[in-house]
XYZ file of C-alpha atoms in Angstrom:
735
model
C -22.058 -87.549 53.659
C -23.970 -85.165 51.442
C -22.977 -81.550 51.799
C -26.580 -80.480 51.364
C -27.403 -81.935 54.779
C -25.714 -79.043 56.562
C -28.146 -77.124 58.772
C -28.142 -73.368 58.956
C -26.741 -72.533 62.398
C -28.977 -70.621 64.779
C -25.988 -68.620 65.967
C -22.595 -67.750 64.600
C -19.697 -69.780 65.976
C -15.955 -69.641 65.352
C -16.403 -72.627 63.012
C -18.925 -70.672 60.906
C -16.461 -67.826 60.565
C -13.804 -70.263 59.302
C -16.212 -71.475 56.584
C -16.230 -75.064 57.848
C -19.290 -77.052 56.854
C -19.441 -78.930 60.171
C -18.298 -77.517 63.492
C -15.632 -79.080 65.642
C -18.050 -79.714 68.515
C -21.695 -80.433 69.216
C -23.941 -77.629 67.839
C -25.228 -75.453 70.661
C -22.155 -76.166 72.791
C -19.826 -73.704 71.067
C -19.753 -70.160 72.394
C -21.691 -67.816 70.142
C -20.015 -64.930 68.364
C -22.150 -61.809 69.024
C -24.215 -60.781 66.017
C -22.745 -57.269 66.155
C -19.142 -58.364 66.731
C -16.716 -56.572 64.434
C -15.474 -59.259 62.047
C -12.608 -57.772 60.081
C -10.593 -59.194 57.224
C -8.372 -56.153 56.647
C -7.298 -55.565 60.254
C -6.931 -51.897 59.417
C -7.869 -50.369 62.769
C -8.124 -46.645 63.467
C -4.953 -45.518 65.182
C -3.743 -42.567 67.269
C -0.519 -40.637 66.974
C 1.584 -43.412 68.465
C -0.127 -46.259 66.597
C -2.455 -47.158 69.473
C -5.844 -48.628 68.491
C -8.709 -46.104 68.816
C -12.309 -47.350 69.041
C -14.916 -44.636 69.549
C -18.556 -44.495 70.630
C -21.129 -44.294 67.854
C -24.634 -45.520 67.198
C -25.351 -48.383 69.599
C -21.879 -48.305 71.167
C -22.074 -46.638 74.597
C -19.885 -43.775 75.725
C -17.207 -44.781 78.244
C -17.425 -42.886 81.556
C -15.622 -42.666 84.864
C -17.234 -44.135 87.979
C -18.663 -40.672 88.580
C -20.386 -40.730 85.179
C -18.038 -38.248 83.475
C -17.599 -39.068 79.737
C -14.075 -40.160 78.776
C -12.444 -38.704 75.654
C -9.252 -40.806 75.607
C -8.785 -44.162 77.360
C -5.436 -44.956 75.712
C -3.152 -42.246 77.066
C -2.518 -40.576 80.430
C -2.413 -36.766 80.632
C 1.139 -35.477 80.056
C 3.001 -32.176 79.898
C 3.940 -32.458 76.229
C 4.021 -35.625 74.095
C 7.099 -36.995 75.901
C 6.746 -35.100 79.175
C 5.814 -36.188 82.702
C 2.358 -37.513 83.603
C 0.259 -34.934 85.442
C -1.205 -35.505 88.886
C -4.459 -33.807 87.859
C -5.356 -36.760 85.566
C -8.374 -37.867 87.585
C -9.397 -40.504 84.998
C -6.022 -42.261 85.223
C -5.974 -41.991 89.038
C -9.463 -43.471 89.402
C -8.748 -46.279 86.937
C -5.420 -47.326 88.470
C -6.587 -46.902 92.069
C -9.580 -49.133 91.430
C -7.365 -51.706 89.737
C -5.019 -51.682 92.740
C -7.930 -52.636 95.027
C -9.677 -55.255 92.857
C -8.603 -58.249 94.912
C -10.245 -59.244 98.168
C -8.919 -61.901 100.585
C -9.528 -65.356 99.192
C -11.222 -67.969 101.335
C -8.884 -69.795 103.712
C -10.464 -73.063 102.539
C -12.709 -73.625 99.521
C -10.857 -70.787 97.748
C -11.212 -72.319 94.292
C -14.893 -72.554 93.483
C -17.438 -72.320 90.705
C -21.114 -71.476 90.960
C -24.391 -71.444 89.087
C -28.008 -70.413 89.574
C -31.037 -72.657 89.543
C -34.022 -73.697 91.581
C -35.170 -76.232 94.136
C -38.550 -77.861 93.518
C -40.356 -79.735 96.271
C -41.697 -83.123 95.149
C -42.771 -84.595 98.494
C -44.007 -82.453 101.364
C -42.255 -82.658 104.713
C -45.078 -80.848 106.496
C -45.487 -83.931 108.698
C -42.103 -83.310 110.332
C -41.134 -79.683 109.656
C -42.820 -76.311 109.642
C -40.143 -74.897 107.294
C -41.989 -73.064 104.527
C -39.698 -74.488 101.837
C -40.969 -78.005 102.666
C -44.720 -77.327 102.539
C -46.045 -77.018 98.964
C -45.284 -79.709 96.381
C -44.377 -78.226 93.000
C -43.235 -74.865 94.363
C -39.842 -73.672 93.127
C -37.362 -71.820 95.324
C -34.465 -69.859 93.748
C -31.064 -71.397 94.421
C -27.374 -70.672 94.032
C -24.797 -73.463 94.297
C -21.027 -73.173 94.683
C -18.766 -76.190 94.164
C -15.158 -76.023 95.320
C -11.956 -77.781 96.210
C -10.867 -77.351 99.821
C -7.092 -77.221 100.267
C -5.888 -75.373 97.171
C -5.648 -71.640 96.554
C -7.944 -69.782 94.170
C -5.461 -70.268 91.325
C -4.955 -74.005 91.821
C -6.185 -76.734 89.469
C -9.590 -78.390 89.448
C -8.658 -82.067 89.699
C -6.723 -82.129 92.945
C -7.255 -85.177 95.121
C -9.450 -83.381 97.603
C -12.843 -83.058 99.202
C -15.279 -80.974 97.125
C -17.468 -78.336 98.679
C -21.157 -78.582 97.736
C -22.733 -75.417 99.154
C -26.379 -74.625 98.393
C -28.118 -71.332 99.121
C -31.924 -71.479 98.902
C -33.684 -68.113 98.893
C -36.805 -69.218 100.768
C -39.848 -67.157 101.766
C -38.571 -67.247 105.357
C -35.002 -66.199 104.632
C -31.902 -67.813 103.215
C -31.165 -71.436 103.997
C -27.498 -72.358 103.497
C -26.828 -76.086 103.368
C -23.034 -75.933 103.368
C -21.931 -79.468 102.628
C -19.333 -81.580 100.836
C -19.266 -84.419 98.318
C -18.249 -86.752 101.172
C -20.671 -87.459 104.056
C -18.079 -87.493 106.857
C -15.173 -85.285 107.911
C -11.628 -85.552 109.280
C -12.301 -84.263 112.783
C -14.973 -84.439 115.488
C -14.495 -81.108 117.236
C -14.103 -77.666 115.627
C -11.221 -76.974 118.025
C -9.034 -79.030 115.659
C -10.102 -77.308 112.437
C -7.202 -74.804 112.336
C -4.732 -77.641 112.927
C -6.245 -79.776 110.179
C -6.170 -76.963 107.636
C -2.665 -75.857 108.597
C -1.467 -79.440 108.155
C -3.155 -79.881 104.768
C -2.040 -76.541 103.315
C 1.439 -75.944 101.824
C 4.102 -76.354 104.474
C 4.768 -72.896 105.934
C 8.550 -72.772 105.574
C 8.552 -73.663 101.855
C 4.975 -72.863 100.722
C 4.505 -76.095 98.785
C 3.018 -78.475 97.761
C -0.033 -76.669 96.404
C -3.481 -78.304 96.567
C -2.043 -81.637 97.696
C -2.005 -83.654 100.888
C 0.930 -85.802 99.736
C 3.415 -84.343 102.205
C 4.770 -84.920 105.705
C 2.717 -82.365 107.623
C -0.654 -83.723 106.546
C 0.149 -87.373 107.172
C 1.907 -86.542 110.433
C -1.291 -84.862 111.640
C -3.785 -87.509 110.511
C -1.620 -90.404 111.697
C -1.753 -88.780 115.132
C -5.506 -88.195 114.773
C -7.163 -91.630 114.495
C -10.638 -90.101 114.071
C -9.503 -89.044 110.559
C -9.213 -92.529 109.133
C -12.799 -92.961 107.979
C -12.407 -89.739 106.002
C -9.000 -90.907 104.749
C -10.667 -93.935 103.146
C -12.998 -91.558 101.285
C -10.325 -89.082 100.187
C -8.065 -91.883 98.984
C -10.977 -93.305 97.011
C -12.173 -92.104 93.617
C -14.678 -89.827 95.399
C -11.835 -87.308 95.708
C -11.229 -87.097 91.930
C -14.725 -86.695 90.436
C -15.259 -86.579 86.684
C -17.493 -83.529 87.022
C -19.334 -81.425 89.559
C -22.398 -82.893 87.821
C -21.463 -86.441 88.830
C -20.894 -85.850 92.559
C -23.155 -86.554 95.471
C -23.596 -83.836 98.062
C -24.080 -84.280 101.805
C -24.996 -81.986 104.682
C -22.421 -84.009 106.717
C -23.919 -83.165 110.129
C -27.059 -84.329 111.878
C -29.656 -81.530 111.934
C -33.128 -81.328 113.448
C -36.494 -80.721 111.803
C -39.156 -79.123 114.003
C -42.901 -79.303 113.382
C -45.558 -76.773 114.451
C -45.630 -78.217 117.969
C -41.847 -78.091 118.340
C -41.437 -81.854 118.039
C -37.968 -82.776 116.798
C -36.933 -85.298 114.151
C -33.262 -85.833 113.374
C -32.287 -85.438 109.711
C -29.309 -85.933 107.438
C -29.421 -84.275 104.003
C -28.297 -85.876 100.720
C -27.999 -84.540 97.146
C -28.099 -87.409 94.629
C -27.039 -86.631 91.025
C -29.453 -87.658 88.297
C -26.366 -87.922 86.075
C -25.049 -90.863 88.124
C -21.719 -91.055 89.945
C -18.479 -90.920 87.966
C -14.815 -90.240 88.683
C -11.514 -90.241 86.829
C -8.393 -92.277 87.589
C -5.335 -90.740 89.227
C -2.965 -90.810 86.243
C -5.740 -89.228 84.209
C -6.318 -86.509 86.823
C -2.637 -85.551 86.797
C -2.706 -85.154 83.011
C -6.034 -83.295 82.993
C -4.555 -80.726 85.364
C -1.836 -80.068 82.822
C -4.105 -80.055 79.774
C -7.007 -78.094 81.277
C -6.677 -76.847 84.871
C -10.268 -75.542 84.552
C -11.702 -78.927 83.583
C -14.571 -78.925 86.110
C -15.404 -75.279 85.566
C -15.516 -75.685 81.796
C -17.645 -78.815 82.084
C -20.326 -77.072 84.182
C -20.272 -73.940 82.000
C -20.610 -75.977 78.788
C -23.367 -78.221 80.147
C -25.589 -75.369 81.316
C -25.004 -73.223 78.249
C -25.684 -76.263 76.073
C -29.080 -76.825 77.734
C -28.009 -79.990 79.579
C -29.026 -78.735 83.014
C -27.474 -80.697 85.912
C -29.982 -82.069 88.389
C -29.825 -83.588 91.858
C -32.510 -85.109 94.046
C -32.731 -83.911 97.642
C -33.042 -86.840 99.984
C -33.450 -86.953 103.738
C -32.675 -89.619 106.317
C -35.180 -89.135 109.129
C -34.798 -90.792 112.520
C -35.768 -90.265 116.148
C -34.072 -90.346 119.530
C -34.808 -94.051 119.907
C -32.825 -94.892 116.758
C -30.047 -92.490 117.771
C -29.748 -94.230 121.149
C -29.642 -97.707 119.597
C -27.245 -96.922 116.707
C -23.729 -98.354 117.007
C -22.228 -94.876 116.669
C -23.017 -91.379 117.910
C -25.182 -89.401 115.469
C -23.433 -86.223 116.683
C -20.072 -87.523 115.432
C -19.234 -85.923 112.051
C -16.776 -88.731 111.262
C -19.668 -91.210 111.024
C -22.514 -91.805 108.590
C -25.759 -93.737 108.771
C -25.917 -96.439 106.075
C -28.917 -96.090 103.791
C -29.745 -99.743 104.410
C -30.477 -98.799 108.041
C -32.259 -95.492 107.383
C -33.472 -95.210 103.773
C -33.160 -91.889 101.988
C -36.548 -90.312 101.304
C -36.497 -88.192 98.123
C -38.356 -84.917 98.703
C -37.219 -82.555 95.961
C -34.942 -81.754 93.076
C -32.251 -79.156 92.486
C -31.730 -77.939 88.905
C -28.934 -75.610 87.758
C -30.079 -73.768 84.641
C -28.196 -70.456 84.520
C -24.541 -69.505 84.671
C -23.457 -66.369 86.487
C -23.314 -62.985 84.767
C -20.082 -62.113 86.538
C -17.840 -64.539 88.392
C -16.552 -62.096 91.001
C -19.877 -60.453 91.808
C -21.609 -63.780 92.352
C -19.355 -66.820 92.808
C -16.546 -64.996 94.587
C -18.717 -62.735 96.760
C -21.340 -65.307 97.721
C -21.238 -65.902 101.480
C -22.456 -69.190 102.942
C -23.053 -69.565 106.686
C -24.121 -72.833 108.302
C -26.063 -70.726 110.843
C -28.511 -69.650 108.117
C -31.526 -71.909 108.638
C -35.224 -70.971 108.445
C -37.829 -71.764 111.115
C -38.479 -75.514 111.126
C -34.803 -76.491 110.741
C -32.476 -76.517 113.741
C -29.022 -77.629 114.791
C -27.926 -80.691 116.697
C -25.162 -80.647 119.312
C -22.555 -81.889 116.843
C -19.461 -80.023 118.127
C -18.067 -79.562 114.627
C -21.342 -77.997 113.442
C -21.485 -75.755 116.500
C -18.004 -74.446 115.719
C -18.846 -73.885 112.055
C -21.871 -71.813 113.080
C -19.498 -69.418 114.824
C -16.676 -69.463 112.291
C -18.516 -68.918 109.008
C -20.040 -65.566 109.962
C -16.682 -64.344 111.209
C -14.849 -65.319 108.031
C -17.421 -63.620 105.759
C -17.126 -60.362 107.712
C -13.346 -60.515 107.305
C -13.378 -61.513 103.650
C -16.090 -59.156 102.414
C -15.029 -56.124 104.403
C -17.696 -55.772 107.082
C -21.092 -56.833 108.387
C -23.063 -55.587 105.356
C -22.210 -58.487 103.045
C -25.931 -59.342 102.981
C -26.416 -56.120 100.980
C -24.509 -57.698 98.076
C -27.203 -58.964 95.660
C -26.022 -62.604 95.593
C -26.314 -62.758 99.399
C -29.496 -60.718 99.838
C -32.634 -62.658 100.796
C -35.473 -62.515 98.278
C -38.099 -62.271 101.028
C -39.057 -59.093 102.961
C -36.516 -57.972 105.554
C -37.038 -55.621 108.504
C -34.561 -54.951 111.315
C -32.676 -52.190 113.133
C -29.147 -53.060 112.042
C -27.544 -49.978 110.513
C -24.462 -48.242 109.118
C -21.082 -49.953 108.671
C -18.913 -50.096 105.567
C -20.806 -49.999 102.261
C -24.306 -49.897 103.736
C -26.755 -50.037 100.815
C -29.850 -49.669 102.945
C -30.663 -48.455 106.453
C -33.898 -48.619 108.461
C -36.338 -45.816 107.602
C -38.221 -43.811 110.192
C -37.377 -42.163 113.481
C -36.738 -45.252 115.570
C -33.646 -47.404 115.183
C -34.231 -49.402 118.359
C -36.902 -51.454 120.087
C -38.909 -51.466 122.224
C -40.137 -47.988 121.270
C -43.423 -46.077 121.381
C -43.416 -44.500 117.897
C -46.213 -46.641 116.433
C -46.360 -48.905 113.402
C -45.325 -46.379 110.734
C -42.354 -44.775 112.547
C -41.556 -47.478 115.072
C -40.432 -50.270 112.757
C -40.735 -54.071 113.095
C -41.341 -56.209 116.174
C -40.623 -59.819 117.101
C -43.157 -62.517 116.124
C -43.255 -65.491 118.543
C -45.619 -67.425 116.271
C -43.716 -67.101 112.954
C -40.193 -66.560 114.243
C -37.329 -69.004 114.504
C -37.357 -71.096 117.664
C -34.798 -73.604 118.836
C -35.588 -77.109 119.993
C -36.320 -77.043 123.726
C -33.673 -79.608 124.600
C -32.978 -80.387 128.242
C -29.231 -80.610 128.788
C -27.524 -81.426 132.079
C -23.898 -81.982 132.970
C -20.782 -80.293 134.297
C -18.898 -77.651 132.318
C -15.804 -79.435 131.001
C -13.487 -79.925 128.022
C -14.031 -83.565 127.107
C -14.670 -85.855 124.139
C -17.600 -88.230 124.558
C -16.684 -91.902 124.789
C -19.350 -92.552 122.167
C -16.995 -90.880 119.634
C -14.154 -93.336 120.307
C -14.620 -95.903 117.493
C -12.362 -94.680 114.676
C -11.974 -97.718 112.433
C -15.231 -99.671 112.077
C -16.898 -97.461 109.488
C -13.572 -97.004 107.682
C -13.525 -100.790 107.250
C -17.188 -100.830 106.222
C -16.481 -98.231 103.518
C -13.510 -100.206 102.172
C -15.461 -103.478 102.029
C -18.361 -101.701 100.289
C -16.159 -100.918 97.273
C -15.724 -103.081 94.204
C -12.293 -104.717 93.794
C -11.128 -102.050 91.339
C -12.177 -99.298 93.751
C -10.303 -101.030 96.570
C -7.243 -101.140 94.329
C -7.514 -97.398 93.714
C -7.627 -96.716 97.472
C -4.457 -98.741 97.981
C -2.799 -97.050 94.987
C -3.638 -93.619 96.387
C -2.286 -94.444 99.832
C 0.954 -95.725 98.320
C 1.317 -92.618 96.164
C 0.600 -90.149 98.964
C 2.829 -91.881 101.498
C 5.629 -92.237 98.943
C 5.835 -88.430 99.001
C 6.248 -88.440 102.788
C 9.934 -88.119 103.633
C 9.904 -89.521 107.179
C 9.688 -93.339 107.297
C 8.212 -93.252 110.813
C 5.185 -91.257 109.580
C 4.630 -93.805 106.806
C 4.840 -96.652 109.329
C 2.543 -94.897 111.786
C -0.082 -94.494 109.036
C 0.138 -98.179 108.111
C -0.284 -99.051 111.791
C -3.757 -97.478 111.618
C -4.568 -99.317 108.373
C -4.002 -102.596 110.238
C -7.030 -101.713 112.385
C -9.099 -101.265 109.222
C -8.054 -104.194 107.025
C -4.954 -106.345 107.180
C -4.925 -106.902 103.425
C -5.016 -103.177 102.710
C -2.214 -102.544 105.215
C -0.075 -105.282 103.645
C -0.645 -103.938 100.129
C 0.345 -100.423 101.154
C 3.364 -101.643 103.100
C 4.502 -103.682 100.087
C 4.035 -100.668 97.807
C 6.256 -98.617 100.114
C 8.848 -101.341 100.716
C 7.942 -101.190 104.393
C 7.886 -103.906 107.040
C 4.524 -104.176 108.748
C 4.486 -102.291 112.072
C 2.405 -103.236 115.082
C -1.234 -102.054 114.910
C -1.966 -98.646 116.372
C -3.680 -98.571 119.749
C -7.454 -98.501 119.239
C -9.486 -96.522 121.770
C -12.377 -98.910 121.121
C -12.282 -102.364 119.569
C -13.400 -102.066 115.918
C -16.564 -103.829 114.795
C -15.337 -106.235 112.108
C -18.673 -107.486 110.753
C -20.546 -104.343 109.712
C -22.343 -105.238 106.470
C -21.174 -103.603 103.211
C -23.330 -100.788 101.815
C -23.700 -100.680 98.026
C -24.603 -96.976 98.147
C -20.998 -96.200 99.139
C -19.590 -97.409 95.807
C -19.249 -95.197 92.732
C -19.082 -98.098 90.270
C -22.317 -99.576 91.642
C -24.084 -96.225 91.269
C -22.872 -95.067 87.866
C -24.998 -93.705 85.029
C -27.354 -95.813 82.961
C -26.354 -94.147 79.695
C -23.776 -91.905 78.010
C -25.956 -88.804 78.325
C -24.026 -85.678 79.225
C -20.691 -87.336 78.485
C -18.157 -86.311 75.853
C -16.800 -88.297 72.896
C -13.455 -87.278 71.434
C -13.234 -87.786 67.645
C -9.675 -87.994 66.331
C -9.905 -87.156 62.605
C -7.523 -86.977 59.692
C -7.975 -85.906 56.093
C -9.794 -88.630 54.184
C -11.632 -89.990 57.233
C -14.764 -91.971 56.372
C -17.599 -89.431 56.060
C -20.373 -91.996 56.504
C -18.966 -93.312 59.786
C -18.387 -89.758 61.020
C -21.964 -88.772 60.205
C -23.343 -91.901 61.877
C -21.332 -91.214 65.035
C -22.674 -87.661 65.204
C -26.237 -88.980 64.962
C -25.562 -91.591 67.633
C -24.043 -88.972 69.938
C -27.085 -86.731 69.496
C -29.472 -89.628 70.116
C -27.615 -90.523 73.308
C -27.759 -86.941 74.610
C -23.961 -86.740 74.641
C -21.588 -84.213 73.062
C -18.558 -84.540 70.813
C -15.378 -82.612 70.072
C -13.084 -83.015 67.064
C -9.310 -83.375 67.400
C -7.201 -82.971 64.254
C -3.608 -82.314 63.107
C -4.478 -78.630 62.735
C -7.190 -76.592 64.427
C -8.336 -75.479 60.980
C -9.859 -78.940 60.598
C -9.868 -81.747 58.036
C -11.537 -82.741 54.771
C -13.523 -85.984 54.922
C -13.658 -88.684 52.259
C -16.608 -87.003 50.506
C -15.033 -83.538 50.506
C -16.902 -82.196 53.534
C -14.848 -79.701 55.544
C -14.970 -80.281 59.328
C -13.581 -77.766 61.814
C -11.528 -78.953 64.786
C -12.076 -78.006 68.415
C -8.520 -79.060 69.317
C -5.155 -79.426 67.642
C -3.814 -82.833 68.611
C -1.210 -81.301 70.949
C -3.997 -79.535 72.907
C -6.707 -82.188 72.875
C -5.431 -85.249 74.749
C -7.755 -88.174 75.353
C -7.921 -87.437 79.089
C -10.456 -84.702 78.258
C -13.003 -87.228 76.974
C -15.118 -90.050 78.347
C -14.536 -92.221 75.261
C -12.699 -91.771 71.971
C -13.147 -92.751 68.346
C -10.222 -92.798 65.922
C -11.481 -91.994 62.425
C -8.439 -91.807 60.190
C -7.414 -92.779 56.707
C -4.333 -94.945 56.160
C -2.374 -91.857 55.214
C -3.686 -90.041 58.268
C -2.700 -92.899 60.556
C 0.821 -92.872 59.109
C 1.032 -89.127 59.805
C -0.263 -89.486 63.370
C 2.077 -92.441 63.975
C 5.005 -90.026 63.767
C 3.503 -87.666 66.378
C 4.113 -88.198 70.088
C 0.902 -86.419 71.100
C -1.198 -88.615 68.811
C 0.410 -91.775 70.181
C -0.195 -90.519 73.726
C -3.831 -89.861 72.793
C -4.279 -93.544 71.971
C -2.109 -95.098 74.678
C -3.616 -92.917 77.431
C -7.167 -93.797 76.387
C -6.192 -97.456 76.595
C -4.338 -97.100 79.911
C -7.302 -95.260 81.445
C -9.645 -98.124 80.512
C -11.771 -96.073 78.119
C -13.836 -97.388 75.260
C -12.062 -96.899 71.934
C -13.653 -97.030 68.496
C -11.385 -97.200 65.460
C -11.625 -97.464 61.681
C -9.641 -99.907 59.572
C -7.134 -97.248 58.595
C -6.036 -96.752 62.213
C -3.915 -99.909 62.474
C -0.522 -98.244 62.053
C -1.336 -95.674 64.737
C -2.542 -98.393 67.138
C 0.658 -100.339 66.537
C 2.955 -97.359 67.037
C 1.023 -96.455 70.210
C 1.836 -99.923 71.538
C -1.683 -101.303 71.939
C -2.322 -103.210 68.680
C -1.484 -106.564 70.296
C -3.548 -105.831 73.420
C -6.902 -104.763 71.971
C -9.778 -106.071 74.095
C -13.563 -106.121 73.949
C -13.737 -102.398 74.782
C -11.727 -101.608 71.617
C -14.411 -101.700 68.959
C -13.852 -101.684 65.183
C -15.927 -99.162 63.244
C -16.208 -100.959 59.920
C -19.197 -98.974 58.739
C -21.897 -96.521 59.722
C -23.955 -99.333 61.271
C -21.344 -99.769 64.015
C -21.755 -96.240 65.407
C -24.862 -96.913 67.468
C -23.493 -100.083 69.063
C -20.254 -98.269 69.913
C -22.130 -95.490 71.749
C -24.204 -98.114 73.561
C -21.013 -99.818 74.748
C -19.652 -96.470 75.963
C -22.426 -96.323 78.566
C -20.249 -98.493 80.803
C -17.693 -95.616 80.802
C -14.707 -97.824 81.713
C -13.561 -101.337 80.967
C -12.022 -102.073 84.356
C -10.643 -105.587 83.620
C -8.000 -103.858 81.498
C -6.436 -102.043 84.458
C -4.602 -104.981 85.996
C -2.836 -105.408 82.692
C -1.604 -101.824 82.523
C -1.016 -101.023 86.220
C 0.428 -103.644 88.526
C 1.423 -101.347 91.401
C -1.289 -102.633 93.721
C -3.768 -105.464 93.865
C -7.283 -105.454 95.351
C -7.081 -105.437 99.143
């Protein structure tokens, strides 16, 4: 590789400052070092009397002030009576600074506490004017500002990203007719049918109250006790035990509105609708052993992935799809469309793509935007309405209440991230932190003060109207009999998976239930699995060393012959290429420069990114003398962080790595997780010491020369070589 081929970087990166000729990661991905950052080689900072660093305002550097705008002379020391005397109460700068610090935290969300958000836009590609008067669905090509927050559900704000959990997929569209919040998940169904049970579900899933653990996990007695006594949960259990609950990235998840909503046209005619977000990046997940290790290596794995993708110009994109159906279909469908534990297979009601969602800007401040954003399912513009789904009805009440509690009062819509971008006019006033109040004499209506002083009035033509549904029946607490089938769609989901996905569901059930201490709860859970699939129940029972119990009582006989739906499988809906994925390059001194250069070109051509792992973070020197920086030291860059790996080492480098446990884990984990592995001839000793030299398969590809780089990246498009798994994990077989 000729040194003269190095391009002048458009921005300074840490690699540039270390004088490396090639950075340790894809150009444009590395965080930029500000052009005016103080780069010092002497480290001789100005100091005060006690040796404290003193940096002062000058030139373009602003003067520090208090919140009241008073310039600050000294931000290093509190005001004292003498150099070693007591701190004085009159020190208003210290008091303001410490008081504000003491009040920085607000209550975290009860659920969805750990989240990450980004800005973007929604663009309509197919008008829905034929079924909805919602302004956002009228004009093809028009873009509507959007903010999206992804989240885990059960864990606290400080938990890890790759918990086995549902993911929140909440979208706020700032439409011309007010904010529309589509507050969904990456799974199209839910655990419960009635919001009355939501507190019980969350209490059961959260850390057990006497011991306050486990964190961000459902593998404990309380959760499985609750769901095994709540048969309606078992469709959702199939999803959360599947790979849907451990996604590779926010970018590779589907999103669903979960509930049935209504669209209303200009005449008030109703059409039922279910909303879908389909990732243009394709579906992709990790495997469980990999997730556990990612959480140790990088608890912020999903956050970092979204941040890097957007800042690198690889903007995530989803298509908005709708399933539209009428009362006649709803009446003839095998299940109740108001039941949030059921879905409508796309083979029965195709998804019509009507728009696209693009995330193209990260937040300026995490707290101000991602933490303070408030989603409410009740926020829908004219032309969209609610169904009688009892879970949705309860959410409409609960979300507003929780935002008022969390954000300190009813004026959370005054916070910029929550404020509509359309004109607003109302008589709501005062309250904590009011940023704006109605102007004029009148703060009520009706009034007789005229247009200028009297304020706004209702608008029957433009305003929100509900569907004029005729409802009759006695007032009673009751669950509809049409909600009583709890197993048929759970079975349909299982049979829609590929054999390897079915194996992962069984593996997950065995793992979770193995953490349950009470044998009767394990047996009760398996009794429900018998109503879903006898093979699955047997596999789980065998994995637990459990005798098969009698099947649980079914409120309604399950439908055994529902046809599989390919859209429910991740493997069948994966990406077509390696675009947006990450290749880990394990390098040593003396690594083949030509192969390295060819791999970088192939990665760029594929639209992927790379990161270099080396014995030292300072980098390595290639066979032609080129100096390459490293993104990771081998101890901090395990193969679980990458979608595929290439081992580019000299013989001497392989011998060095062969003595290092982390390097051997890098190789053996990549193999165990069914990843594609490229390797140069010098890597043989490392492969042998990692224990895989005798087991290399067709997804372990030799890199004999530069010409092999392109074919290796092409092979990586498959992401995993699943036939390998049965050879490295025999805990469970396909159901």
